[in-house]
Amino acid sequence: MREDAVVTPGDGTLTITNPFGAVTVRGLPPRVASLLRELPGTLAGKDDLVARLVAAGGTDQEIALLLVTLDRLNPILVHAVDPLLRFVPVARDAVLRPPALDQGETVRLSRFALVRRSGGELVLESPLSRHRVTLTGDAMPLLAALGRAVMVKEAPEALSRLVAAGLAYPGDAEEADPALRTWDFHDLLFHGRSRSGRHDEPFGGTFRFLRELPPEPARKPAPTGPAVHLYRPSLEDVTATDPPFTTVLESRRSVREPAAAPPTIRRLGELLYRAAGVRRVSGPASGVPYETSGRPYPGGGAMHELELYLVVGRCAGLDPGAYYYDPFAHRLIALPAGARDADAMLAQAGAAAGGLVRPDVLITITARFRRMAWKYSGMAYATTLKNVGVLYQTLYLVATAMGMAPCALGGGDADLAARAFGLDWATESSVGEFLIGEAPHGTAGP
Ligand SMILES: Cc1cc2nc3c(=O)[nH]c(=O)nc-3n(C[C@H](O)[C@H](O)[C@H](O)COP(=O)(O)O)c2cc1C
């Protein structure tokens, strides 16, 4: 049984508490109850326990009660194939029912399975599996062979259990499954791990580093460099002159061929302020032990870990080059990016938008990953990508209302961006790209 299960005796009951809930069993004979109390952290299987009960003089009725109870506890029972593998259940509905495999059949490791170090152990996992398998050194030859194919008769028990756990497949069964065919390895892993239900890792707003690390501040320490203060529109004026919301929403389009004339620095300032400028900062407060900020777009936990960088090809009143947007002071800070990197970023972004023109302004969205990971377990990066989506839409809507040419991009070179903006890739790097120009007459805008 999982070693974190706790068996608590009550008045004629046994309650087995585990990471997925609690099971209460009533009216167990003392012999069966004492067997179950010893279970947490042990590998005793069904046959083992029945044999021990029989040896202790257990009756048929006691054996039947033991088996029914073990069925209820299946999702927390650890199954062992000695001396190779230990199958530890990691989800509420984990059940291991080894199929009868033909001895002449072959089995292959799932292409979604991975081996990694977890604590002091080597484990085999897959988003398709509700079990984590702990590997011993003896399991290595079998694992290596499973990269190709192993005949069932060579390791029948291990193979049928790996198949039961969804970590290996007989023949071409995995390739033949239309639901699995189109998944990339990393996408399925990310899907499985960034939602709850299929793993036993901590999940949600756990504040996992609360006592170890200070939270990243709401305001990123601005890079040093010449600052360009931007135009800050009056929101009252904008409200009075903006087209109606539904007109903006219904006329929003991705515009990949902007007008011949580039945007001005004043219009760029207005766009950035309306879409991404900081409106307020608060905290830390009780229950929210970190600074938060308020901006026009929502953000998971009000953490607002996203930062904006601009690569300017053409903008009236602003030199071409790379800039950091400081959303607190509403200013740009010129970065010493090499012209070659800035050019490469514009060229790649232009190609991603169909290669029709060289972009006037590329907005690169980066994330300060530590800000989210300090608070969230399992869902920090997924939340960041969702935050990119809402910022995209906010940029789209403000640009449309202003008669500019917006276009989101789905991919970019995070290494190149980190180099161009002087960032450490693992600490802060790009998670989104967005093109801005002026809308050609009649193609965009309300
Ligand atoms: C997340 C996301 C990624 C996108 N990636 C690209 C891209 O790489 N290249 C491109 O030309 N358009 C891209 N677009 C724009 C879509 O192609 C566009 O939204 C879609 O065709 C619908 O057209 P519309 O925006 O004019 O309504 C992207 C849009 C989103 C929301």
PDB file of N, CA, C and O and ligand atoms in Angstrom, residues 252-256 352-354 392 396 407-411, ligand 1:
ATOM      1  N   ARG A 252     -12.724  43.188 -35.333  1.00  0.00           N
ATOM      2  CA  ARG A 252     -11.332  42.758 -35.091  1.00  0.00           C
ATOM      3  C   ARG A 252     -10.892  41.723 -36.121  1.00  0.00           C
ATOM      4  O   ARG A 252     -11.584  40.771 -36.414  1.00  0.00           O
ATOM      5  N   ARG A 253      -9.752  41.926 -36.700  1.00  0.00           N
ATOM      6  CA  ARG A 253      -9.169  40.984 -37.665  1.00  0.00           C
ATOM      7  C   ARG A 253      -7.655  40.951 -37.454  1.00  0.00           C
ATOM      8  O   ARG A 253      -7.082  41.940 -37.035  1.00  0.00           O
ATOM      9  N   SER A 254      -7.032  39.862 -37.879  1.00  0.00           N
ATOM     10  CA  SER A 254      -5.565  39.843 -37.937  1.00  0.00           C
ATOM     11  C   SER A 254      -5.163  40.501 -39.249  1.00  0.00           C
ATOM     12  O   SER A 254      -5.640  40.096 -40.307  1.00  0.00           O
ATOM     13  N   VAL A 255      -4.328  41.509 -39.161  1.00  0.00           N
ATOM     14  CA  VAL A 255      -3.923  42.230 -40.375  1.00  0.00           C
ATOM     15  C   VAL A 255      -2.420  42.007 -40.575  1.00  0.00           C
ATOM     16  O   VAL A 255      -1.611  42.419 -39.741  1.00  0.00           O
ATOM     17  N   ARG A 256      -2.098  41.312 -41.646  1.00  0.00           N
ATOM     18  CA  ARG A 256      -0.691  40.928 -41.868  1.00  0.00           C
ATOM     19  C   ARG A 256       0.026  41.858 -42.831  1.00  0.00           C
ATOM     20  O   ARG A 256       1.240  41.786 -42.967  1.00  0.00           O
ATOM     21  N   ALA A 352       6.579  34.282 -39.990  1.00  0.00           N
ATOM     22  CA  ALA A 352       5.484  33.603 -39.282  1.00  0.00           C
ATOM     23  C   ALA A 352       4.129  34.181 -39.680  1.00  0.00           C
ATOM     24  O   ALA A 352       3.101  33.515 -39.585  1.00  0.00           O
ATOM     25  N   ALA A 353       4.124  35.430 -40.127  1.00  0.00           N
ATOM     26  CA  ALA A 353       2.859  36.065 -40.538  1.00  0.00           C
ATOM     27  C   ALA A 353       2.663  35.961 -42.050  1.00  0.00           C
ATOM     28  O   ALA A 353       1.924  36.751 -42.639  1.00  0.00           O
ATOM     29  N   GLY A 354       3.346  35.025 -42.665  1.00  0.00           N
ATOM     30  CA  GLY A 354       3.115  34.775 -44.081  1.00  0.00           C
ATOM     31  C   GLY A 354       4.152  35.402 -44.996  1.00  0.00           C
ATOM     32  O   GLY A 354       4.091  35.247 -46.216  1.00  0.00           O
ATOM     33  N   TYR A 392      -3.021  38.874 -25.610  1.00  0.00           N
ATOM     34  CA  TYR A 392      -3.195  38.926 -27.062  1.00  0.00           C
ATOM     35  C   TYR A 392      -4.531  39.593 -27.412  1.00  0.00           C
ATOM     36  O   TYR A 392      -4.607  40.498 -28.235  1.00  0.00           O
ATOM     37  N   TYR A 396      -5.293  42.981 -29.363  1.00  0.00           N
ATOM     38  CA  TYR A 396      -6.128  42.957 -30.581  1.00  0.00           C
ATOM     39  C   TYR A 396      -7.229  44.017 -30.495  1.00  0.00           C
ATOM     40  O   TYR A 396      -7.457  44.790 -31.430  1.00  0.00           O
ATOM     41  N   CYS A 407      -1.579  41.519 -35.283  1.00  0.00           N
ATOM     42  CA  CYS A 407      -1.546  40.100 -35.646  1.00  0.00           C
ATOM     43  C   CYS A 407      -0.755  39.318 -34.604  1.00  0.00           C
ATOM     44  O   CYS A 407       0.433  39.581 -34.386  1.00  0.00           O
ATOM     45  N   ALA A 408      -1.441  38.366 -33.952  1.00  0.00           N
ATOM     46  CA  ALA A 408      -0.764  37.492 -32.988  1.00  0.00           C
ATOM     47  C   ALA A 408       0.091  36.487 -33.743  1.00  0.00           C
ATOM     48  O   ALA A 408      -0.219  36.131 -34.881  1.00  0.00           O
ATOM     49  N   LEU A 409       1.143  36.012 -33.103  1.00  0.00           N
ATOM     50  CA  LEU A 409       1.969  34.956 -33.699  1.00  0.00           C
ATOM     51  C   LEU A 409       2.010  33.759 -32.749  1.00  0.00           C
ATOM     52  O   LEU A 409       1.958  33.920 -31.535  1.00  0.00           O
ATOM     53  N   GLY A 410       2.116  32.566 -33.338  1.00  0.00           N
ATOM     54  CA  GLY A 410       2.038  31.352 -32.526  1.00  0.00           C
ATOM     55  C   GLY A 410       3.382  30.809 -32.093  1.00  0.00           C
ATOM     56  O   GLY A 410       3.448  29.940 -31.234  1.00  0.00           O
ATOM     57  N   GLY A 411       4.467  31.320 -32.667  1.00  0.00           N
ATOM     58  CA  GLY A 411       5.768  30.747 -32.299  1.00  0.00           C
ATOM     59  C   GLY A 411       6.869  31.775 -32.464  1.00  0.00           C
ATOM     60  O   GLY A 411       6.742  32.724 -33.237  1.00  0.00           O
TER      61      GLY A 411
HETATM   62  C1  LIG B   1      -2.482  32.096 -30.325  1.00  0.00           C
HETATM   63  C2  LIG B   1      -2.511  32.626 -31.742  1.00  0.00           C
HETATM   64  C3  LIG B   1      -1.457  32.368 -32.586  1.00  0.00           C
HETATM   65  C4  LIG B   1      -1.441  32.863 -33.885  1.00  0.00           C
HETATM   66  N1  LIG B   1      -0.351  32.648 -34.678  1.00  0.00           N
HETATM   67  C5  LIG B   1      -0.292  33.211 -35.892  1.00  0.00           C
HETATM   68  C6  LIG B   1       0.883  33.095 -36.700  1.00  0.00           C
HETATM   69  O1  LIG B   1       1.882  32.519 -36.277  1.00  0.00           O
HETATM   70  N2  LIG B   1       0.889  33.656 -37.929  1.00  0.00           N
HETATM   71  C7  LIG B   1      -0.195  34.341 -38.404  1.00  0.00           C
HETATM   72  O2  LIG B   1      -0.121  34.834 -39.518  1.00  0.00           O
HETATM   73  N3  LIG B   1      -1.323  34.470 -37.657  1.00  0.00           N
HETATM   74  C8  LIG B   1      -1.397  33.938 -36.410  1.00  0.00           C
HETATM   75  N4  LIG B   1      -2.513  34.112 -35.641  1.00  0.00           N
HETATM   76  C9  LIG B   1      -3.672  34.800 -36.163  1.00  0.00           C
HETATM   77  C10 LIG B   1      -4.704  33.781 -36.587  1.00  0.00           C
HETATM   78  O3  LIG B   1      -4.279  33.162 -37.793  1.00  0.00           O
HETATM   79  C11 LIG B   1      -6.049  34.471 -36.770  1.00  0.00           C
HETATM   80  O4  LIG B   1      -6.497  34.919 -35.507  1.00  0.00           O
HETATM   81  C12 LIG B   1      -7.076  33.533 -37.397  1.00  0.00           C
HETATM   82  O5  LIG B   1      -6.738  33.219 -38.703  1.00  0.00           O
HETATM   83  C13 LIG B   1      -8.456  34.165 -37.387  1.00  0.00           C
HETATM   84  O6  LIG B   1      -8.434  35.373 -38.117  1.00  0.00           O
HETATM   85  P1  LIG B   1      -8.806  36.763 -37.440  1.00  0.00           P
HETATM   86  O7  LIG B   1      -7.837  37.043 -36.350  1.00  0.00           O
HETATM   87  O8  LIG B   1      -8.654  37.764 -38.550  1.00  0.00           O
HETATM   88  O9  LIG B   1     -10.201  36.647 -36.917  1.00  0.00           O
HETATM   89  C14 LIG B   1      -2.538  33.621 -34.361  1.00  0.00           C
HETATM   90  C15 LIG B   1      -3.621  33.868 -33.497  1.00  0.00           C
HETATM   91  C16 LIG B   1      -3.601  33.392 -32.200  1.00  0.00           C
HETATM   92  C17 LIG B   1      -4.759  33.705 -31.270  1.00  0.00           C
END
